[in-house]
Amino acid sequence: MADQSRVLLFLVISVIALWGIVIGLVAVHIANFLKRRERIKALVLDSQGEIRDEYELGKQKELLIGKSTPANLVNIDFSDSAYAGSIEEEHASLVRYKTYWYVCAKAKNGMVGLRQKGGDTVYKLQRNIPYRIQCGDTIYISYEKIIIRNGLVKKMHA
């Protein structure tokens, strides 16, 4: 009877130790995942290519791009832009669907463009059609630029 108790005690302690190891490995895996995870930002550049504003895309579902009015506030505001006359109140939006971000043109004047990372061509976006974006892409709102970058970038030039 004493031998059975010792065996049972050994098994219980072994199972507890095994679960401790599993929990420790999972915690290390989660910590490494969180360190590697990119924090995506939309960087608004001024005419000299310096960062004027930055917006973390994080947990938001949508960021509206345009010109703020008392009745309609936007997240990325170009009201004070030199090109404000060609930017509509609701010009475009950045929309998150699951883990991906998209840009969607809303402007009737058609002045929303996208240049993909490493590319030379600026594509004119069709209204109300989402286009997937990723780090390194440039979005054109009229003649303004928004660069999509990971959150580690501190300084940059266009």
mmCIF file of C-alpha atoms in Angstrom:
data_model
loop_
_atom_site.group_PDB
_atom_site.id
_atom_site.type_symbol
_atom_site.label_atom_id
_atom_site.label_comp_id
_atom_site.label_asym_id
_atom_site.label_seq_id
_atom_site.Cartn_x
_atom_site.Cartn_y
_atom_site.Cartn_z
ATOM 1 C CA MET A 1 0.000 0.000 0.000
ATOM 2 C CA ALA A 2 2.838 2.381 0.828
ATOM 3 C CA ASP A 3 4.470 1.659 -2.555
ATOM 4 C CA GLN A 4 1.218 2.500 -4.367
ATOM 5 C CA SER A 5 0.974 5.786 -2.479
ATOM 6 C CA ARG A 6 4.533 6.684 -3.432
ATOM 7 C CA VAL A 7 3.911 5.812 -7.083
ATOM 8 C CA LEU A 8 0.701 7.853 -7.082
ATOM 9 C CA LEU A 9 2.485 10.794 -5.422
ATOM 10 C CA PHE A 10 5.313 10.522 -7.988
ATOM 11 C CA LEU A 11 2.802 10.538 -10.863
ATOM 12 C CA VAL A 12 0.936 13.566 -9.487
ATOM 13 C CA ILE A 13 4.178 15.512 -9.012
ATOM 14 C CA SER A 14 5.366 14.510 -12.506
ATOM 15 C CA VAL A 15 2.114 15.681 -14.112
ATOM 16 C CA ILE A 16 2.264 19.004 -12.242
ATOM 17 C CA ALA A 17 5.907 19.489 -13.324
ATOM 18 C CA LEU A 18 5.031 18.628 -16.928
ATOM 19 C CA TRP A 19 2.201 21.176 -16.954
ATOM 20 C CA GLY A 20 4.597 23.759 -15.511
ATOM 21 C CA ILE A 21 7.015 23.127 -18.383
ATOM 22 C CA VAL A 22 4.219 23.347 -20.978
ATOM 23 C CA ILE A 23 2.913 26.629 -19.517
ATOM 24 C CA GLY A 24 6.466 28.041 -19.455
ATOM 25 C CA LEU A 25 7.042 27.131 -23.114
ATOM 26 C CA VAL A 26 3.724 28.661 -24.151
ATOM 27 C CA ALA A 27 4.574 31.874 -22.263
ATOM 28 C CA VAL A 28 7.956 32.097 -24.047
ATOM 29 C CA HIS A 29 6.270 31.507 -27.421
ATOM 30 C CA ILE A 30 3.671 34.227 -26.768
ATOM 31 C CA ALA A 31 6.358 36.681 -25.613
ATOM 32 C CA ASN A 32 8.412 36.072 -28.780
ATOM 33 C CA PHE A 33 5.316 36.475 -30.954
ATOM 34 C CA LEU A 34 4.458 39.805 -29.334
ATOM 35 C CA LYS A 35 8.032 41.081 -29.802
ATOM 36 C CA ARG A 36 7.994 40.224 -33.521
ATOM 37 C CA ARG A 37 4.520 41.570 -34.201
ATOM 38 C CA GLU A 38 4.654 44.696 -36.324
ATOM 39 C CA ARG A 39 2.829 47.806 -35.295
ATOM 40 C CA ILE A 40 1.648 49.304 -38.538
ATOM 41 C CA LYS A 41 1.554 53.092 -38.867
ATOM 42 C CA ALA A 42 0.290 55.511 -41.470
ATOM 43 C CA LEU A 43 2.824 58.332 -41.788
ATOM 44 C CA VAL A 44 1.622 61.586 -43.354
ATOM 45 C CA LEU A 45 4.483 63.393 -45.073
ATOM 46 C CA ASP A 46 4.860 67.127 -45.612
ATOM 47 C CA SER A 47 6.067 68.668 -48.884
ATOM 48 C CA GLN A 48 9.725 68.150 -47.848
ATOM 49 C CA GLY A 49 9.151 64.441 -47.191
ATOM 50 C CA GLU A 50 9.330 64.797 -43.400
ATOM 51 C CA ILE A 51 6.790 63.101 -41.146
ATOM 52 C CA ARG A 52 3.995 65.591 -40.381
ATOM 53 C CA ASP A 53 1.698 63.188 -38.495
ATOM 54 C CA GLU A 54 1.598 59.514 -37.698
ATOM 55 C CA TYR A 55 -1.316 57.245 -36.903
ATOM 56 C CA GLU A 56 -1.011 53.771 -35.441
ATOM 57 C CA LEU A 57 -3.410 51.472 -37.246
ATOM 58 C CA GLY A 58 -3.541 49.118 -34.234
ATOM 59 C CA LYS A 59 -6.951 47.990 -33.083
ATOM 60 C CA GLN A 60 -9.097 50.460 -34.997
ATOM 61 C CA LYS A 61 -11.438 49.089 -37.619
ATOM 62 C CA GLU A 62 -11.387 52.188 -39.840
ATOM 63 C CA LEU A 63 -9.655 55.535 -40.156
ATOM 64 C CA LEU A 64 -11.422 58.137 -42.256
ATOM 65 C CA ILE A 65 -9.226 60.380 -44.427
ATOM 66 C CA GLY A 66 -10.379 63.810 -45.603
ATOM 67 C CA LYS A 67 -11.244 67.209 -44.161
ATOM 68 C CA SER A 68 -12.902 67.668 -40.782
ATOM 69 C CA THR A 69 -16.001 69.802 -40.451
ATOM 70 C CA PRO A 70 -18.096 70.507 -37.348
ATOM 71 C CA ALA A 71 -20.573 67.863 -38.537
ATOM 72 C CA ASN A 72 -18.012 65.323 -39.751
ATOM 73 C CA LEU A 73 -14.708 64.620 -38.003
ATOM 74 C CA VAL A 74 -12.075 62.565 -39.807
ATOM 75 C CA ASN A 75 -9.134 60.643 -38.341
ATOM 76 C CA ILE A 76 -6.507 61.799 -40.836
ATOM 77 C CA ASP A 77 -7.265 65.461 -41.484
ATOM 78 C CA PHE A 78 -6.015 67.383 -44.515
ATOM 79 C CA SER A 79 -8.029 70.556 -43.809
ATOM 80 C CA ASP A 80 -4.817 72.598 -43.520
ATOM 81 C CA SER A 81 -3.181 71.047 -46.587
ATOM 82 C CA ALA A 82 -1.978 73.172 -49.490
ATOM 83 C CA TYR A 83 -4.140 70.852 -51.604
ATOM 84 C CA ALA A 84 -7.245 71.044 -49.370
ATOM 85 C CA GLY A 85 -9.277 72.389 -52.296
ATOM 86 C CA SER A 86 -8.912 69.072 -54.109
ATOM 87 C CA ILE A 87 -9.555 66.903 -51.021
ATOM 88 C CA GLU A 88 -13.128 65.948 -50.166
ATOM 89 C CA GLU A 89 -14.565 65.731 -46.643
ATOM 90 C CA GLU A 90 -14.664 61.915 -46.890
ATOM 91 C CA HIS A 91 -11.902 61.328 -49.410
ATOM 92 C CA ALA A 92 -10.786 57.776 -48.488
ATOM 93 C CA SER A 93 -10.545 55.363 -45.600
ATOM 94 C CA LEU A 94 -8.160 52.804 -44.188
ATOM 95 C CA VAL A 95 -10.127 49.710 -43.206
ATOM 96 C CA ARG A 96 -9.002 46.649 -41.245
ATOM 97 C CA TYR A 97 -10.479 43.268 -42.080
ATOM 98 C CA LYS A 98 -9.139 40.473 -39.876
ATOM 99 C CA THR A 99 -5.325 40.967 -39.939
ATOM 100 C CA TYR A 100 -5.094 42.942 -43.191
ATOM 101 C CA TRP A 101 -5.490 46.642 -43.959
ATOM 102 C CA TYR A 102 -7.133 48.072 -47.065
ATOM 103 C CA VAL A 103 -7.455 51.534 -48.577
ATOM 104 C CA CYS A 104 -10.810 52.449 -50.049
ATOM 105 C CA ALA A 105 -11.333 55.549 -52.204
ATOM 106 C CA LYS A 106 -14.516 57.491 -51.435
ATOM 107 C CA ALA A 107 -13.756 60.650 -53.421
ATOM 108 C CA LYS A 108 -15.923 61.493 -56.403
ATOM 109 C CA ASN A 109 -13.020 63.367 -57.999
ATOM 110 C CA GLY A 110 -10.957 60.164 -58.270
ATOM 111 C CA MET A 111 -7.836 61.634 -56.672
ATOM 112 C CA VAL A 112 -6.759 58.600 -54.641
ATOM 113 C CA GLY A 113 -3.706 56.621 -55.729
ATOM 114 C CA LEU A 114 -1.629 53.707 -54.528
ATOM 115 C CA ARG A 115 2.011 52.893 -55.220
ATOM 116 C CA GLN A 116 2.941 49.474 -53.942
ATOM 117 C CA LYS A 117 6.215 48.793 -52.154
ATOM 118 C CA GLY A 118 9.087 48.644 -54.628
ATOM 119 C CA GLY A 119 6.924 49.743 -57.542
ATOM 120 C CA ASP A 120 7.127 52.825 -59.747
ATOM 121 C CA THR A 121 3.518 52.986 -60.941
ATOM 122 C CA VAL A 122 0.850 54.914 -59.048
ATOM 123 C CA TYR A 123 -2.505 53.221 -59.587
ATOM 124 C CA LYS A 124 -5.637 55.353 -59.558
ATOM 125 C CA LEU A 125 -8.092 53.652 -57.209
ATOM 126 C CA GLN A 126 -11.688 53.041 -58.180
ATOM 127 C CA ARG A 127 -14.278 54.386 -55.787
ATOM 128 C CA ASN A 128 -15.634 52.059 -53.074
ATOM 129 C CA ILE A 129 -13.320 49.148 -53.951
ATOM 130 C CA PRO A 130 -10.915 48.105 -51.160
ATOM 131 C CA TYR A 131 -7.261 47.585 -52.121
ATOM 132 C CA ARG A 132 -5.012 45.653 -49.762
ATOM 133 C CA ILE A 133 -2.066 47.632 -48.436
ATOM 134 C CA GLN A 134 1.120 46.597 -46.672
ATOM 135 C CA CYS A 135 4.273 48.114 -45.216
ATOM 136 C CA GLY A 136 6.155 50.156 -47.801
ATOM 137 C CA ASP A 137 3.085 51.191 -49.809
ATOM 138 C CA THR A 138 2.372 54.871 -50.514
ATOM 139 C CA ILE A 139 -1.176 56.216 -50.623
ATOM 140 C CA TYR A 140 -1.812 59.479 -52.473
ATOM 141 C CA ILE A 141 -4.650 61.694 -51.301
ATOM 142 C CA SER A 142 -4.768 64.334 -54.017
ATOM 143 C CA TYR A 143 -1.071 65.333 -53.962
ATOM 144 C CA GLU A 144 -0.516 64.389 -50.301
ATOM 145 C CA LYS A 145 1.376 61.226 -49.331
ATOM 146 C CA ILE A 146 0.686 58.643 -46.656
ATOM 147 C CA ILE A 147 3.380 55.990 -46.212
ATOM 148 C CA ILE A 148 2.506 52.680 -44.561
ATOM 149 C CA ARG A 149 5.378 51.533 -42.315
ATOM 150 C CA ASN A 150 5.995 49.349 -39.316
ATOM 151 C CA GLY A 151 6.068 51.129 -35.967
ATOM 152 C CA LEU A 152 9.837 50.881 -35.575
ATOM 153 C CA VAL A 153 10.505 53.674 -38.107
ATOM 154 C CA LYS A 154 11.496 56.966 -36.442
ATOM 155 C CA LYS A 155 12.842 59.152 -39.269
ATOM 156 C CA MET A 156 12.410 58.892 -42.982
ATOM 157 C CA HIS A 157 12.446 60.806 -46.244
ATOM 158 C CA ALA A 158 10.112 60.244 -49.190
#
